[in-house]
Amino acid sequence: IYYTSRTHSQLTQFISELRRPIFPSSVPDEFLKNAEDHEAEAVKHVPLSSRQRLCINPLVARLKSLSAINDRCSELQQSKTKDKCQFIPRAENLGETHRFRDNVLATLPDIEDLYKLGKSFQVCPYYASRTAIPGAEVITLPYPLLLQKSARDALGIKLDGNIVIIDEAHNIMDAIANVYASEISLRDLVRARLLLEVYVKKFGKKLKGENRVMVGQVARVVDGLRAWMENALSLKVPMIPLCV
């Protein structure tokens, strides 16, 4: 079951309710010899979130924006990087990664618990949590991680044949717009056009045919958006969000 909600606090509330029921053992009866073996079990649950909430590397976590955190994390995984992130799951810390996975499936954690487990085992909870997904019964995650195909593919999430529960589903259209839309101002467009001109003047002679075409396409898009926005401003037409 994939359970998604808008905010981290709403997911935390759901997880607290998930801890209330106790279910019979999932071990088949034929393997249980004594009555004591029929121990109740909690739900096997994995919470998923962004690097912004789960990164334990101080060099990355101290950055302010999510995009900066994502970029820095990717940089620290490059083969040519001298100071690679020591928390990324790999062959050298496979034992810690497995202990992290087993603790996640046994304790029904929320995001804060996942972060603490990562700190305790010195393994990245953002990446190590993926190892627990195959054994999970319930996975909680925010809207963007469910709605974005690239995010689902990165996490190894397969929706086919599974149950998806969307909390406050009336917000889903706004959530999709937020995931796939970007805001840009007229000032940004003017600056982008100037920077393109500087780029072409400096590197124009080195650009190959395909690259020159791509630069021209970007320039036309910028010019088109700029013209539309200037016309809308002159007519005092309310701005409409654009999905780019």
XYZ file of C-alpha atoms in Angstrom:
244
model
C 0.000 0.000 0.000
C 1.361 3.410 -0.995
C -0.046 6.177 1.199
C 0.690 9.744 0.126
C -0.167 13.107 1.650
C 0.657 16.774 1.127
C 2.737 17.487 4.226
C 5.276 15.779 6.444
C 3.141 16.392 9.551
C 0.119 14.671 7.973
C 2.219 11.612 7.186
C 3.516 11.597 10.771
C -0.069 11.589 12.067
C -0.916 8.652 9.811
C 2.143 6.724 11.001
C 1.160 7.246 14.641
C -2.233 5.691 13.847
C -0.516 2.878 11.954
C 1.257 1.916 15.177
C -2.010 1.262 17.000
C -3.270 -2.018 15.464
C -1.493 -5.340 16.042
C -1.841 -8.153 13.523
C -1.293 -11.920 13.702
C 2.083 -13.336 12.799
C 2.823 -13.420 9.073
C 4.706 -16.705 9.489
C 2.667 -19.654 8.094
C 0.998 -21.821 10.758
C 2.886 -24.928 9.682
C 6.130 -23.271 10.772
C 4.800 -22.378 14.222
C 5.149 -25.276 16.661
C 4.165 -23.659 19.962
C 1.525 -21.140 20.985
C 4.319 -18.780 22.031
C 5.467 -18.656 18.426
C 2.219 -16.985 17.364
C 3.482 -13.532 18.259
C 1.632 -10.500 16.989
C 3.359 -8.266 14.473
C 3.284 -4.610 13.636
C 2.884 -3.422 10.065
C 6.093 -3.422 8.033
C 6.326 0.216 7.079
C 8.867 2.373 5.232
C 8.644 6.187 5.134
C 10.215 7.885 2.106
C 11.229 11.507 1.871
C 13.682 13.889 0.206
C 17.390 14.389 0.850
C 16.447 17.638 2.571
C 14.943 15.647 5.465
C 17.131 12.557 5.386
C 20.686 13.617 4.477
C 23.138 13.046 7.361
C 26.220 14.448 5.599
C 26.977 17.843 7.239
C 28.538 19.175 4.029
C 25.232 18.631 2.222
C 22.581 19.005 4.920
C 23.702 22.538 5.826
C 22.755 23.827 2.370
C 19.486 25.761 2.301
C 17.679 24.858 -0.913
C 16.584 21.394 -2.042
C 18.146 21.871 -5.478
C 21.511 22.774 -3.900
C 21.302 19.701 -1.648
C 20.483 17.415 -4.594
C 23.312 18.855 -6.712
C 25.892 18.592 -3.928
C 24.846 15.025 -3.128
C 25.276 14.046 -6.774
C 28.698 15.729 -6.883
C 29.906 13.747 -3.862
C 29.090 10.503 -5.659
C 31.078 11.217 -8.831
C 34.000 8.903 -9.507
C 36.460 11.801 -9.829
C 35.432 13.399 -6.519
C 38.176 13.221 -3.874
C 35.909 13.615 -0.842
C 33.204 11.082 -1.643
C 30.253 10.811 0.716
C 31.143 8.091 3.232
C 27.494 7.389 4.095
C 26.311 6.139 0.681
C 25.477 2.390 0.805
C 28.259 0.375 -0.816
C 30.128 -2.911 -0.399
C 32.215 -1.596 2.518
C 29.166 -0.759 4.683
C 26.825 -3.495 3.466
C 26.419 -4.872 7.003
C 25.330 -1.490 8.370
C 22.928 -1.082 5.453
C 21.315 -4.452 6.180
C 20.987 -3.633 9.883
C 19.404 -0.320 8.946
C 16.922 -2.121 6.674
C 16.031 -4.708 9.320
C 15.492 -2.038 11.981
C 13.228 -0.055 9.656
C 11.005 -3.057 8.963
C 10.892 -4.035 12.636
C 10.182 -0.667 14.275
C 7.593 1.173 12.119
C 9.548 4.455 12.018
C 8.626 7.957 10.918
C 11.006 10.293 9.060
C 12.742 11.472 12.253
C 13.299 7.866 13.330
C 14.700 7.043 9.890
C 17.141 9.939 10.199
C 18.244 8.781 13.675
C 18.732 5.218 12.453
C 20.944 6.497 9.650
C 23.026 8.502 12.106
C 23.280 5.505 14.426
C 24.482 3.100 11.716
C 26.413 5.799 9.812
C 24.614 4.983 6.581
C 22.577 7.349 4.389
C 18.869 6.926 5.262
C 17.813 8.472 1.937
C 19.454 5.701 -0.081
C 19.417 2.885 2.491
C 15.632 3.174 2.937
C 15.241 1.856 -0.618
C 16.602 -1.514 0.489
C 13.584 -1.894 2.807
C 10.964 -1.235 0.116
C 10.704 -4.873 -1.150
C 9.861 -6.088 2.370
C 7.400 -3.311 3.231
C 3.634 -3.646 3.466
C 2.907 0.090 3.731
C 5.016 2.873 2.215
C 4.337 6.513 3.093
C 5.626 9.308 0.917
C 4.829 12.936 0.003
C 2.970 13.859 -3.181
C 6.024 14.765 -5.317
C 7.722 11.374 -4.839
C 4.576 9.563 -5.997
C 3.518 11.883 -8.820
C 6.903 12.284 -10.500
C 7.847 9.303 -12.660
C 11.565 10.054 -12.401
C 11.298 10.015 -8.593
C 9.385 6.714 -8.634
C 11.955 5.156 -10.945
C 14.832 6.369 -8.757
C 13.217 4.894 -5.647
C 12.257 1.653 -7.356
C 8.539 2.196 -6.778
C 6.192 0.048 -8.891
C 2.525 1.058 -8.721
C 1.167 -1.754 -10.910
C -0.753 -4.291 -8.854
C -0.470 -2.241 -5.643
C -2.885 -0.031 -3.709
C -2.446 3.764 -3.786
C -4.184 5.912 -1.162
C -4.115 9.690 -1.695
C -4.899 11.766 1.365
C -6.875 14.945 0.548
C -7.142 13.907 -3.095
C -8.951 17.136 -3.988
C -5.495 18.776 -3.861
C -4.022 16.417 -6.424
C -4.341 18.755 -9.437
C -2.560 21.575 -7.616
C 0.104 19.093 -6.523
C 0.669 17.948 -10.119
C 0.930 21.572 -11.259
C 3.498 22.274 -8.529
C 5.571 19.252 -9.508
C 5.668 20.002 -13.230
C 5.468 23.812 -13.290
C 8.087 26.496 -12.792
C 7.719 30.177 -11.969
C 9.689 32.730 -13.940
C 9.602 36.511 -13.900
C 9.989 39.004 -16.722
C 13.254 40.112 -15.149
C 14.532 36.513 -15.320
C 13.654 36.346 -19.028
C 15.425 39.616 -19.815
C 18.507 38.466 -17.947
C 18.424 35.046 -19.633
C 18.335 36.688 -23.080
C 21.344 38.854 -22.240
C 23.278 35.864 -20.932
C 22.530 33.919 -24.107
C 23.976 36.763 -26.166
C 27.117 36.813 -24.017
C 27.420 33.033 -24.339
C 27.112 33.099 -28.143
C 29.652 35.923 -28.483
C 32.156 34.018 -26.349
C 31.649 30.456 -27.571
C 29.773 30.900 -30.868
C 32.686 29.855 -33.066
C 33.215 26.676 -31.036
C 29.585 25.540 -31.172
C 28.735 22.662 -33.476
C 25.657 22.720 -35.710
C 23.392 20.858 -33.281
C 24.464 23.047 -30.364
C 23.828 26.215 -32.355
C 20.313 24.992 -33.147
C 19.623 24.272 -29.486
C 20.843 27.719 -28.406
C 18.593 29.264 -31.053
C 15.615 27.270 -29.783
C 16.193 28.464 -26.221
C 16.425 32.050 -27.467
C 13.118 31.749 -29.324
C 11.378 30.308 -26.267
C 12.721 33.120 -24.088
C 11.665 35.736 -26.644
C 8.190 34.223 -26.946
C 7.611 34.132 -23.176
C 8.954 37.653 -22.815
C 6.650 38.988 -25.536
C 3.632 37.272 -23.977
C 4.398 38.632 -20.521
C 5.016 42.177 -21.761
C 1.735 42.099 -23.686
C -0.122 40.746 -20.647
C 1.342 43.481 -18.458
C 0.394 46.214 -20.937
C -3.189 44.926 -21.017
C -3.192 44.331 -17.250
C -4.266 40.741 -17.809
C -3.942 38.475 -14.729
C -0.939 36.195 -15.070
C -1.721 32.520 -15.649
C 0.740 29.891 -14.334
C 2.634 28.244 -17.190
C 3.737 24.606 -17.142
C 7.162 24.446 -18.739
